[in-house]
């Protein structure tokens, strides 16, 4: 295998998802020379099949969130036989935002103080107030739609776009929440309700996670990368990074990567930023082990790969006795509830979660999303068509994002048995839901059932936690002030390697109980601006 | 693009299983009425050629079984194979015009709904939420 060397960069970014995108845009706009290596390629517009006859069959594979199902040449295998969940992630320009339904949230102030307030896990090294201005700016960049003034948050700036229009199912459940005296709020989504910058306007097809035909859904390949490239960032696709190179003085010198023909390249840089998600970043650090770093790079704490948190998703579906518009609509969330978000010790668990109300989809989706296992009753055979007719456009579901707390035993390892197509190690996931998470889910799904029954649902199904719910990949390279108990500092800088940074959700000490992309991008923007300042002060001093 | 490869014999076996899964008798077309084993199958397998091999594997096992007994056993014993069979059946069924008409669902077309009245309703619905006031936990002032 030959190795070719590329020109030196000021900053090399690994991963072109939302974190890599906002980082590249920030750095390149500040005049810093940026190279980004992305394992996947640009999303293919030909895969957007909304409205076509084969849409549901096609999407079931080609828009699958699980790389083990999607099986593109850009994915790497993830072995999940020792895990309660499989993963949802995407190697592509835009990363997970290409597939995400784009429910958008900020974390809440208490999320940053879990240890102080609830006596569990650890606090973040900064709080909500420090992050708030970065939320504001990121929300303007991505075109968040929603309504300001949510009583479950401190006062702050409103989203730039109005919320997605409420359908009948949203109104019914909102009335039920009022009747119960429970919090709800119009959905906040990274879905453009009007044409906004590079985004079109949503037409409520309900295909947000299977290709938006209008280009209304936020996706970092649309909203960020064109501007980043225009500002001077170099984006190299089909580049699988195999190793972070550490020099004799303990500094990162760059990376080795393989192109799509398996040829090895060396990309050097003065700083390296990892943005490959909670699995990919840990995998790369572990793959970079050598004689000087036998347990992997930046791993003197032994915490690289540990404390994986995934936000198990638990849905509850309700069927109504007349059409309520539940087949379509923005697939994000019509409304959400944070009624049971904060800790209440009387419930028998700590922390909480967020409910998002969403459609149930087309006829194949309502066939497949009400698992028989919940009721031990097959829908096939006599009465199949009537069952589908009873659900289609007449059903809705609450989906719980459950806060997962860090457990060192939940972890990402290199798989000793499997590799990708070029011989790089696959990932093995070891993840078990904790008793706290199980109790939390049981409580919340019972309350969600109560909500839908109050709204008039004639049939309610508590579904088991969704197996494919490892879509929020968090915690595997914890941030903190103490190098013995964390991997990176408060700015994402590795304690062990002064010019190696991690900006993705790997560094979060705790997972919060909301959809994470907003916080991922706000943290990345904060850290990228700090890196700009550091780079400038270093340049001025030299 | 290669055409899906399913022999007439396999097509016949599939037709019998699809009819067991989506039978006649109610107000809606059966799998046979909807030509799931013909035009429906073509649409699905053209989009999903990766399903041809696992579908054929299922059909080979169905050779000497009564269709209804076979699908019941498959559902109980082999969820992965059952999932392939039912995805092809359901996706083929709902791709057919007579089925779409019967269910009044014509695919994920643009379906925009919104009016000024909706905005007024939203504000009315939110009043009780505002009336209850803030509902987040306060942290130290510098953290808020």
Tab-separated table of N, CA, C and O in Angstrom, chain A residues 269-378:
chain	number	residue	atom	x	y	z
A	269	UNK	N	-1.817	18.263	9.601
A	269	UNK	CA	-2.524	19.472	10.047
A	269	UNK	C	-1.938	19.941	11.368
A	269	UNK	O	-1.373	19.140	12.120
A	270	UNK	N	-2.131	21.222	11.615
A	270	UNK	CA	-1.650	21.765	12.888
A	270	UNK	C	-2.626	21.465	14.031
A	270	UNK	O	-2.230	21.421	15.191
A	271	UNK	N	-3.871	21.263	13.691
A	271	UNK	CA	-4.880	20.871	14.695
A	271	UNK	C	-5.811	19.842	14.063
A	271	UNK	O	-6.116	19.940	12.863
A	272	UNK	N	-6.279	18.899	14.853
A	272	UNK	CA	-7.221	17.887	14.368
A	272	UNK	C	-8.485	17.952	15.213
A	272	UNK	O	-8.413	17.957	16.450
A	273	UNK	N	-9.629	18.031	14.533
A	273	UNK	CA	-10.929	18.055	15.221
A	273	UNK	C	-11.705	16.809	14.819
A	273	UNK	O	-11.922	16.571	13.619
A	274	UNK	N	-12.144	16.024	15.790
A	274	UNK	CA	-12.951	14.835	15.499
A	274	UNK	C	-14.430	15.180	15.643
A	274	UNK	O	-14.850	15.758	16.648
A	275	UNK	N	-15.196	14.797	14.632
A	275	UNK	CA	-16.639	15.081	14.606
A	275	UNK	C	-17.327	13.902	13.930
A	275	UNK	O	-18.092	14.065	12.988
A	276	UNK	N	-17.043	12.706	14.428
A	276	UNK	CA	-17.482	11.482	13.744
A	276	UNK	C	-18.566	10.735	14.513
A	276	UNK	O	-18.817	9.569	14.243
A	277	UNK	N	-19.189	11.368	15.450
A	277	UNK	CA	-20.266	10.918	16.337
A	277	UNK	C	-19.772	10.024	17.467
A	277	UNK	O	-18.601	9.641	17.509
A	278	UNK	N	-20.673	9.709	18.392
A	278	UNK	CA	-20.303	9.004	19.614
A	278	UNK	C	-19.772	7.606	19.396
A	278	UNK	O	-19.170	7.016	20.306
A	279	UNK	N	-19.960	7.085	18.214
A	279	UNK	CA	-19.386	5.780	17.901
A	279	UNK	C	-18.118	5.939	17.061
A	279	UNK	O	-17.068	5.375	17.372
A	280	UNK	N	-18.208	6.719	16.002
A	280	UNK	CA	-17.081	6.854	15.081
A	280	UNK	C	-15.857	7.499	15.713
A	280	UNK	O	-14.714	7.104	15.423
A	281	UNK	N	-16.083	8.491	16.569
A	281	UNK	CA	-14.946	9.150	17.213
A	281	UNK	C	-14.224	8.193	18.148
A	281	UNK	O	-12.986	8.087	18.120
A	282	UNK	N	-14.984	7.477	18.971
A	282	UNK	CA	-14.354	6.511	19.880
A	282	UNK	C	-13.642	5.420	19.082
A	282	UNK	O	-12.530	5.003	19.415
A	283	UNK	N	-14.282	4.971	18.017
A	283	UNK	CA	-13.667	3.945	17.171
A	283	UNK	C	-12.313	4.424	16.649
A	283	UNK	O	-11.325	3.691	16.700
A	284	UNK	N	-12.266	5.654	16.166
A	284	UNK	CA	-11.021	6.164	15.594
A	284	UNK	C	-9.932	6.296	16.658
A	284	UNK	O	-8.773	5.941	16.420
A	285	UNK	N	-10.299	6.784	17.833
A	285	UNK	CA	-9.297	6.907	18.892
A	285	UNK	C	-8.762	5.532	19.291
A	285	UNK	O	-7.566	5.363	19.539
A	286	UNK	N	-9.652	4.551	19.344
A	286	UNK	CA	-9.215	3.191	19.707
A	286	UNK	C	-8.390	2.573	18.581
A	286	UNK	O	-7.412	1.852	18.832
A	287	UNK	N	-8.786	2.840	17.317
A	287	UNK	CA	-8.017	2.294	16.180
A	287	UNK	C	-6.623	2.902	16.095
A	287	UNK	O	-5.745	2.352	15.434
A	288	UNK	N	-6.426	4.045	16.745
A	288	UNK	CA	-5.150	4.749	16.639
A	288	UNK	C	-4.117	4.265	17.649
A	288	UNK	O	-3.040	4.851	17.777
A	289	UNK	N	-4.461	3.207	18.372
A	289	UNK	CA	-3.517	2.661	19.361
A	289	UNK	C	-2.199	2.287	18.689
A	289	UNK	O	-2.173	1.826	17.543
A	290	UNK	N	-1.120	2.532	19.403
A	290	UNK	CA	0.198	2.100	18.934
A	290	UNK	C	1.046	1.796	20.168
A	290	UNK	O	0.519	1.763	21.293
A	291	UNK	N	2.326	1.587	19.967
A	291	UNK	CA	3.188	1.214	21.082
A	291	UNK	C	3.179	2.244	22.202
A	291	UNK	O	3.197	1.894	23.386
A	292	UNK	N	3.122	3.499	21.830
A	292	UNK	CA	3.133	4.558	22.846
A	292	UNK	C	1.758	4.771	23.474
A	292	UNK	O	1.653	5.334	24.566
A	293	UNK	N	0.716	4.357	22.773
A	293	UNK	CA	-0.657	4.542	23.258
A	293	UNK	C	-1.406	3.220	23.092
A	293	UNK	O	-2.262	3.083	22.211
A	294	UNK	N	-1.075	2.232	23.914
A	294	UNK	CA	-1.625	0.887	23.697
A	294	UNK	C	-3.142	0.802	23.864
A	294	UNK	O	-3.775	-0.102	23.313
A	295	UNK	N	-3.724	1.730	24.608
A	295	UNK	CA	-5.180	1.707	24.817
A	295	UNK	C	-5.908	2.694	23.918
A	295	UNK	O	-7.104	2.956	24.109
A	296	UNK	N	-5.190	3.241	22.960
A	296	UNK	CA	-5.795	4.219	22.068
A	296	UNK	C	-5.320	5.625	22.396
A	296	UNK	O	-4.778	5.884	23.478
A	297	UNK	N	-5.556	6.515	21.473
A	297	UNK	CA	-5.110	7.905	21.618
A	297	UNK	C	-6.057	8.665	22.556
A	297	UNK	O	-7.271	8.440	22.545
A	298	UNK	N	-5.489	9.546	23.351
A	298	UNK	CA	-6.252	10.416	24.272
A	298	UNK	C	-6.986	9.616	25.336
A	298	UNK	O	-8.023	10.049	25.840
A	299	UNK	N	-6.434	8.461	25.685
A	299	UNK	CA	-7.180	7.553	26.555
A	299	UNK	C	-6.459	7.242	27.858
A	299	UNK	O	-6.588	6.155	28.390
A	300	UNK	N	-5.703	8.175	28.407
A	300	UNK	CA	-5.050	7.890	29.686
A	300	UNK	C	-6.079	7.701	30.802
A	300	UNK	O	-5.812	7.040	31.801
A	301	UNK	N	-7.262	8.275	30.633
A	301	UNK	CA	-8.325	8.092	31.638
A	301	UNK	C	-8.996	6.732	31.515
A	301	UNK	O	-9.715	6.304	32.421
A	302	UNK	N	-8.804	6.049	30.407
A	302	UNK	CA	-9.493	4.776	30.165
A	302	UNK	C	-10.955	4.955	29.820
A	302	UNK	O	-11.717	3.979	29.777
A	303	UNK	N	-11.374	6.186	29.550
A	303	UNK	CA	-12.809	6.441	29.339
A	303	UNK	C	-13.212	6.518	27.867
A	303	UNK	O	-14.403	6.685	27.569
A	304	UNK	N	-12.249	6.425	26.955
A	304	UNK	CA	-12.638	6.468	25.536
A	304	UNK	C	-13.494	5.242	25.217
A	304	UNK	O	-13.097	4.101	25.467
A	305	UNK	N	-14.663	5.484	24.698
A	305	UNK	CA	-15.593	4.406	24.349
A	305	UNK	C	-16.600	4.102	25.446
A	305	UNK	O	-17.622	3.465	25.194
A	306	UNK	N	-16.336	4.567	26.667
A	306	UNK	CA	-17.241	4.246	27.785
A	306	UNK	C	-18.326	5.321	27.952
A	306	UNK	O	-18.258	6.378	27.359
A	307	UNK	N	-19.301	4.982	28.795
A	307	UNK	CA	-20.408	5.901	29.108
A	307	UNK	C	-21.295	6.212	27.909
A	307	UNK	O	-21.870	7.306	27.799
A	308	UNK	N	-21.430	5.251	27.008
A	308	UNK	CA	-22.307	5.453	25.858
A	308	UNK	C	-23.754	5.663	26.309
A	308	UNK	O	-24.287	4.883	27.092
A	309	UNK	N	-24.352	6.725	25.809
A	309	UNK	CA	-25.779	6.992	26.070
A	309	UNK	C	-26.488	7.122	24.728
A	309	UNK	O	-25.916	7.686	23.783
A	310	UNK	N	-27.724	6.610	24.639
A	310	UNK	CA	-28.377	6.542	23.323
A	310	UNK	C	-29.799	7.107	23.265
A	310	UNK	O	-30.377	7.154	22.184
A	311	UNK	N	-30.379	7.485	24.404
A	311	UNK	CA	-31.778	7.951	24.378
A	311	UNK	C	-32.724	6.898	23.812
A	311	UNK	O	-33.242	7.069	22.691
A	312	UNK	N	-33.011	5.844	24.538
A	312	UNK	CA	-33.986	4.883	23.994
A	312	UNK	C	-35.302	5.576	23.662
A	312	UNK	O	-35.787	6.408	24.428
A	313	UNK	N	-35.861	5.237	22.500
A	313	UNK	CA	-37.132	5.829	22.075
A	313	UNK	C	-38.258	4.859	22.405
A	313	UNK	O	-38.202	3.690	22.045
A	314	UNK	N	-39.293	5.362	23.045
A	314	UNK	CA	-40.429	4.510	23.384
A	314	UNK	C	-41.703	5.184	22.878
A	314	UNK	O	-42.071	6.248	23.375
A	315	UNK	N	-42.362	4.604	21.889
A	315	UNK	CA	-43.573	5.223	21.356
A	315	UNK	C	-44.853	4.645	21.969
A	315	UNK	O	-44.897	3.490	22.379
A	316	UNK	N	-45.871	5.470	22.004
A	316	UNK	CA	-47.226	5.012	22.345
A	316	UNK	C	-48.143	5.521	21.237
A	316	UNK	O	-48.172	6.716	20.952
A	317	UNK	N	-48.859	4.591	20.609
A	317	UNK	CA	-49.706	4.949	19.472
A	317	UNK	C	-51.173	4.925	19.878
A	317	UNK	O	-51.598	4.072	20.657
A	318	UNK	N	-51.933	5.866	19.353
A	318	UNK	CA	-53.367	5.914	19.621
A	318	UNK	C	-54.145	5.952	18.323
A	318	UNK	O	-53.745	6.629	17.378
A	319	UNK	N	-55.244	5.192	18.288
A	319	UNK	CA	-56.099	5.161	17.101
A	319	UNK	C	-57.416	5.844	17.442
A	319	UNK	O	-58.020	5.565	18.492
A	320	UNK	N	-57.840	6.735	16.557
A	320	UNK	CA	-59.085	7.472	16.766
A	320	UNK	C	-60.149	6.927	15.818
A	320	UNK	O	-59.847	6.193	14.877
A	321	UNK	N	-61.405	7.294	16.080
A	321	UNK	CA	-62.475	6.681	15.291
A	321	UNK	C	-62.885	7.518	14.087
A	321	UNK	O	-63.939	7.289	13.492
A	322	UNK	N	-62.066	8.507	13.741
A	322	UNK	CA	-62.319	9.270	12.519
A	322	UNK	C	-60.997	9.851	12.024
A	322	UNK	O	-60.016	9.895	12.779
A	323	UNK	N	-60.944	10.317	10.777
A	323	UNK	CA	-59.688	10.862	10.260
A	323	UNK	C	-59.220	12.070	11.071
A	323	UNK	O	-60.009	12.955	11.396
A	324	UNK	N	-57.924	12.096	11.399
A	324	UNK	CA	-57.350	13.211	12.167
A	324	UNK	C	-56.089	13.750	11.497
A	324	UNK	O	-55.330	14.496	12.100
A	325	UNK	N	-55.855	13.332	10.251
A	325	UNK	CA	-54.685	13.842	9.525
A	325	UNK	C	-53.378	13.205	9.935
A	325	UNK	O	-52.307	13.785	9.728
A	326	UNK	N	-53.440	12.003	10.486
A	326	UNK	CA	-52.242	11.371	11.045
A	326	UNK	C	-51.362	10.638	10.054
A	326	UNK	O	-50.341	10.070	10.450
A	327	UNK	N	-51.726	10.638	8.767
A	327	UNK	CA	-50.874	9.945	7.796
A	327	UNK	C	-49.718	10.825	7.345
A	327	UNK	O	-48.683	10.327	6.926
A	328	UNK	N	-49.909	12.128	7.408
A	328	UNK	CA	-48.890	13.043	6.907
A	328	UNK	C	-48.692	14.201	7.889
A	328	UNK	O	-49.090	14.134	9.036
A	329	UNK	N	-48.039	15.254	7.385
A	329	UNK	CA	-47.660	16.367	8.236
A	329	UNK	C	-46.159	16.338	8.386
A	329	UNK	O	-45.518	15.348	8.066
A	330	UNK	N	-45.598	17.453	8.844
A	330	UNK	CA	-44.158	17.451	9.090
A	330	UNK	C	-43.840	16.289	10.024
A	330	UNK	O	-44.501	16.107	11.040
A	331	UNK	N	-42.835	15.483	9.635
A	331	UNK	CA	-42.560	14.277	10.421
A	331	UNK	C	-41.798	14.610	11.688
A	331	UNK	O	-41.488	13.766	12.508
A	332	UNK	N	-41.444	15.849	11.889
A	332	UNK	CA	-40.813	16.225	13.146
A	332	UNK	C	-41.806	16.047	14.268
A	332	UNK	O	-42.210	14.940	14.575
A	333	UNK	N	-42.244	17.127	14.874
A	333	UNK	CA	-43.222	17.003	15.953
A	333	UNK	C	-44.245	18.120	15.839
A	333	UNK	O	-43.901	19.280	15.655
A	334	UNK	N	-45.530	17.734	15.938
A	334	UNK	CA	-46.611	18.713	15.927
A	334	UNK	C	-46.597	19.517	17.217
A	334	UNK	O	-46.698	20.727	17.213
A	335	UNK	N	-46.535	18.786	18.308
A	335	UNK	CA	-46.409	19.421	19.614
A	335	UNK	C	-45.426	18.576	20.423
A	335	UNK	O	-45.090	17.458	20.034
A	336	UNK	N	-44.938	19.126	21.511
A	336	UNK	CA	-44.133	18.324	22.428
A	336	UNK	C	-44.574	18.622	23.849
A	336	UNK	O	-45.286	19.612	24.097
A	337	UNK	N	-44.174	17.762	24.761
A	337	UNK	CA	-44.489	17.987	26.165
A	337	UNK	C	-43.246	17.759	27.011
A	337	UNK	O	-42.521	16.786	26.825
A	338	UNK	N	-43.029	18.687	27.945
A	338	UNK	CA	-41.927	18.563	28.906
A	338	UNK	C	-42.497	18.491	30.328
A	338	UNK	O	-41.835	18.869	31.290
A	339	UNK	N	-43.745	18.019	30.422
A	339	UNK	CA	-44.418	17.983	31.717
A	339	UNK	C	-43.637	17.161	32.745
A	339	UNK	O	-43.564	17.508	33.912
A	340	UNK	N	-43.063	16.066	32.316
A	340	UNK	CA	-42.393	15.161	33.249
A	340	UNK	C	-40.886	15.119	32.980
A	340	UNK	O	-40.257	14.087	33.096
A	341	UNK	N	-40.353	16.253	32.592
A	341	UNK	CA	-38.933	16.306	32.220
A	341	UNK	C	-38.023	16.339	33.437
A	341	UNK	O	-36.963	15.717	33.456
A	342	UNK	N	-38.441	17.091	34.447
A	342	UNK	CA	-37.557	17.301	35.592
A	342	UNK	C	-37.745	16.196	36.629
A	342	UNK	O	-38.784	15.548	36.687
A	343	UNK	N	-36.734	16.009	37.471
A	343	UNK	CA	-36.772	14.943	38.474
A	343	UNK	C	-37.881	15.177	39.502
A	343	UNK	O	-38.065	16.285	39.982
A	344	UNK	N	-38.587	14.109	39.813
A	344	UNK	CA	-39.529	14.075	40.932
A	344	UNK	C	-39.263	12.754	41.642
A	344	UNK	O	-39.585	11.683	41.122
A	345	UNK	N	-38.656	12.842	42.830
A	345	UNK	CA	-38.189	11.636	43.523
A	345	UNK	C	-39.322	10.647	43.788
A	345	UNK	O	-39.093	9.435	43.893
A	346	UNK	N	-40.560	11.138	43.873
A	346	UNK	CA	-41.680	10.241	44.195
A	346	UNK	C	-41.954	9.238	43.076
A	346	UNK	O	-42.657	8.257	43.272
A	347	UNK	N	-41.396	9.480	41.906
A	347	UNK	CA	-41.649	8.578	40.770
A	347	UNK	C	-40.771	7.331	40.792
A	347	UNK	O	-40.968	6.422	39.988
A	348	UNK	N	-39.741	7.327	41.623
A	348	UNK	CA	-38.893	6.135	41.704
A	348	UNK	C	-37.746	6.113	40.715
A	348	UNK	O	-37.127	5.074	40.494
A	349	UNK	N	-37.484	7.244	40.081
A	349	UNK	CA	-36.326	7.348	39.192
A	349	UNK	C	-35.915	8.815	39.134
A	349	UNK	O	-36.666	9.694	39.596
A	350	UNK	N	-34.737	9.072	38.603
A	350	UNK	CA	-34.306	10.466	38.444
A	350	UNK	C	-34.341	10.849	36.975
A	350	UNK	O	-34.330	10.000	36.091
A	351	UNK	N	-34.375	12.167	36.762
A	351	UNK	CA	-34.420	12.750	35.422
A	351	UNK	C	-35.737	12.401	34.709
A	351	UNK	O	-36.670	11.925	35.354
A	352	UNK	N	-35.813	12.654	33.411
A	352	UNK	CA	-37.091	12.479	32.722
A	352	UNK	C	-36.910	12.368	31.229
A	352	UNK	O	-35.940	11.767	30.766
A	353	UNK	N	-37.801	12.980	30.488
A	353	UNK	CA	-37.714	12.871	29.039
A	353	UNK	C	-38.699	13.794	28.364
A	353	UNK	O	-39.485	14.485	29.023
A	354	UNK	N	-38.633	13.813	27.080
A	354	UNK	CA	-39.489	14.672	26.259
A	354	UNK	C	-40.403	13.818	25.400
A	354	UNK	O	-39.993	12.793	24.884
A	355	UNK	N	-41.648	14.253	25.258
A	355	UNK	CA	-42.566	13.579	24.346
A	355	UNK	C	-42.707	14.435	23.094
A	355	UNK	O	-42.911	15.639	23.175
A	356	UNK	N	-42.648	13.798	21.937
A	356	UNK	CA	-42.916	14.487	20.681
A	356	UNK	C	-44.078	13.797	19.979
A	356	UNK	O	-44.094	12.574	19.847
A	357	UNK	N	-45.056	14.581	19.520
A	357	UNK	CA	-46.245	14.016	18.874
A	357	UNK	C	-46.065	14.047	17.366
A	357	UNK	O	-45.836	15.113	16.791
A	358	UNK	N	-46.187	12.903	16.738
A	358	UNK	CA	-45.924	12.856	15.304
A	358	UNK	C	-46.919	11.970	14.565
A	358	UNK	O	-47.647	11.186	15.177
A	359	UNK	N	-46.966	12.107	13.227
A	359	UNK	CA	-47.857	11.250	12.441
A	359	UNK	C	-47.407	9.786	12.517
A	359	UNK	O	-46.322	9.494	13.025
A	360	UNK	N	-48.240	8.908	11.984
A	360	UNK	CA	-47.857	7.491	11.959
A	360	UNK	C	-47.511	7.018	10.559
A	360	UNK	O	-47.022	5.904	10.396
A	361	UNK	N	-47.782	7.830	9.530
A	361	UNK	CA	-47.308	7.497	8.187
A	361	UNK	C	-48.318	6.789	7.316
A	361	UNK	O	-49.504	6.682	7.649
A	362	UNK	N	-47.818	6.322	6.172
A	362	UNK	CA	-48.656	5.696	5.161
A	362	UNK	C	-49.051	4.276	5.515
A	362	UNK	O	-48.776	3.795	6.609
A	363	UNK	N	-49.698	3.585	4.574
A	363	UNK	CA	-50.275	2.277	4.883
A	363	UNK	C	-49.261	1.202	5.256
A	363	UNK	O	-49.549	0.359	6.113
A	364	UNK	N	-48.091	1.216	4.634
A	364	UNK	CA	-47.097	0.214	5.025
A	364	UNK	C	-46.550	0.551	6.404
A	364	UNK	O	-46.336	-0.329	7.245
A	365	UNK	N	-46.375	1.824	6.665
A	365	UNK	CA	-45.871	2.234	7.980
A	365	UNK	C	-46.844	1.835	9.084
A	365	UNK	O	-46.422	1.343	10.134
A	366	UNK	N	-48.136	2.017	8.878
A	366	UNK	CA	-49.063	1.652	9.966
A	366	UNK	C	-49.259	0.151	10.047
A	366	UNK	O	-49.723	-0.366	11.055
A	367	UNK	N	-48.885	-0.561	9.010
A	367	UNK	CA	-48.856	-2.016	9.114
A	367	UNK	C	-47.707	-2.448	9.999
A	367	UNK	O	-47.819	-3.360	10.803
A	368	UNK	N	-46.567	-1.753	9.858
A	368	UNK	CA	-45.355	-2.235	10.493
A	368	UNK	C	-45.033	-1.559	11.820
A	368	UNK	O	-44.192	-2.024	12.559
A	369	UNK	N	-45.684	-0.432	12.111
A	369	UNK	CA	-45.243	0.277	13.306
A	369	UNK	C	-46.103	0.004	14.526
A	369	UNK	O	-45.954	0.626	15.541
A	370	UNK	N	-47.009	-0.910	14.426
A	370	UNK	CA	-47.778	-1.327	15.593
A	370	UNK	C	-47.432	-2.798	15.833
A	370	UNK	O	-48.152	-3.685	15.418
A	371	UNK	N	-46.301	-3.069	16.471
A	371	UNK	CA	-45.804	-4.447	16.481
A	371	UNK	C	-46.764	-5.413	17.144
A	371	UNK	O	-47.395	-5.101	18.143
A	372	UNK	N	-46.850	-6.578	16.548
A	372	UNK	CA	-47.691	-7.619	17.114
A	372	UNK	C	-47.268	-7.968	18.524
A	372	UNK	O	-48.062	-8.383	19.346
A	373	UNK	N	-45.964	-7.793	18.785
A	373	UNK	CA	-45.458	-8.211	20.089
A	373	UNK	C	-46.135	-7.461	21.229
A	373	UNK	O	-46.178	-7.941	22.347
A	374	UNK	N	-46.658	-6.266	20.935
A	374	UNK	CA	-47.308	-5.515	22.001
A	374	UNK	C	-48.615	-6.183	22.421
A	374	UNK	O	-49.025	-6.087	23.560
A	375	UNK	N	-49.262	-6.850	21.509
A	375	UNK	CA	-50.572	-7.409	21.828
A	375	UNK	C	-50.654	-8.903	21.573
A	375	UNK	O	-51.675	-9.523	21.826
A	376	UNK	N	-49.572	-9.486	21.043
A	376	UNK	CA	-49.566	-10.911	20.720
A	376	UNK	C	-50.706	-11.271	19.775
A	376	UNK	O	-51.354	-12.295	19.915
A	377	UNK	N	-50.972	-10.395	18.838
A	377	UNK	CA	-52.091	-10.630	17.936
A	377	UNK	C	-51.647	-10.193	16.549
A	377	UNK	O	-51.245	-9.058	16.344
A	378	UNK	N	-51.719	-11.109	15.601
A	378	UNK	CA	-51.303	-10.783	14.248
A	378	UNK	C	-52.358	-9.935	13.553
A	378	UNK	O	-53.553	-10.112	13.765
